[in-house]
Tab-separated table of C-alpha atoms in Angstrom:
chain	number	residue	atom	x	y	z
A	1	UNK	CA	9.338	-3.444	29.576
A	2	UNK	CA	8.787	-0.839	26.891
A	3	UNK	CA	9.859	2.755	27.627
A	4	UNK	CA	6.647	4.870	27.580
A	5	UNK	CA	8.565	7.894	26.263
A	6	UNK	CA	9.266	6.151	22.932
A	7	UNK	CA	6.355	3.700	22.783
A	8	UNK	CA	4.476	3.452	19.513
A	9	UNK	CA	0.976	1.972	19.418
A	10	UNK	CA	-0.441	0.074	16.468
A	11	UNK	CA	-3.891	-1.269	15.667
A	12	UNK	CA	-3.901	-5.090	16.002
A	13	UNK	CA	-6.286	-5.430	13.047
A	14	UNK	CA	-4.829	-3.173	10.320
A	15	UNK	CA	-1.437	-2.242	11.889
A	16	UNK	CA	-2.190	1.472	11.515
A	17	UNK	CA	-0.383	3.836	13.865
A	18	UNK	CA	-3.537	5.984	13.879
A	19	UNK	CA	-4.918	4.391	17.088
A	20	UNK	CA	-6.494	6.622	19.729
A	21	UNK	CA	-7.420	6.150	23.376
A	22	UNK	CA	-11.209	6.141	23.217
A	23	UNK	CA	-12.214	5.384	26.798
A	24	UNK	CA	-10.533	4.777	30.144
A	25	UNK	CA	-11.155	4.689	33.860
A	26	UNK	CA	-12.850	1.847	35.718
A	27	UNK	CA	-13.566	-0.020	32.492
A	28	UNK	CA	-9.890	-0.058	31.560
A	29	UNK	CA	-8.363	1.409	28.441
A	30	UNK	CA	-10.358	1.066	25.225
A	31	UNK	CA	-8.782	2.051	21.920
A	32	UNK	CA	-10.362	2.926	18.577
A	33	UNK	CA	-8.850	2.855	15.092
A	34	UNK	CA	-10.523	5.296	12.682
A	35	UNK	CA	-8.891	3.538	9.708
A	36	UNK	CA	-10.513	0.103	10.105
A	37	UNK	CA	-13.086	0.663	12.856
A	38	UNK	CA	-11.430	-1.594	15.455
A	39	UNK	CA	-12.537	-0.882	19.032
A	40	UNK	CA	-11.061	-2.848	21.918
A	41	UNK	CA	-8.617	-3.042	24.803
A	42	UNK	CA	-5.738	-4.639	22.877
A	43	UNK	CA	-3.112	-2.629	20.987
A	44	UNK	CA	0.402	-3.463	19.839
A	45	UNK	CA	2.959	-1.447	21.815
A	46	UNK	CA	6.586	-1.394	20.723
A	47	UNK	CA	9.610	0.855	20.754
A	48	UNK	CA	10.331	-0.007	17.123
A	49	UNK	CA	8.232	-0.773	14.089
A	50	UNK	CA	6.048	-3.823	13.606
A	51	UNK	CA	7.045	-6.225	10.836
A	52	UNK	CA	5.000	-6.014	7.666
A	53	UNK	CA	3.661	-9.075	5.934
A	54	UNK	CA	3.037	-12.501	7.374
A	55	UNK	CA	4.638	-13.740	10.563
A	56	UNK	CA	7.177	-16.559	10.715
A	57	UNK	CA	4.530	-18.866	12.181
A	58	UNK	CA	2.334	-18.415	9.096
A	59	UNK	CA	5.265	-19.105	6.760
A	60	UNK	CA	6.103	-22.444	8.447
A	61	UNK	CA	2.573	-23.836	8.156
């Protein structure tokens, strides 16, 4: 489990760290990225940085 004190959130579409909690409550958490316009419940949460570039799965194909 990720420690919430050091958790960093990233946009799943553009990987920007400029992701904000847009809505919450009974609907669940909804996030918005002002950089690319993404709006949705999924964000990348990590205690480090996300890798840049393509993933290993993409390289093997």
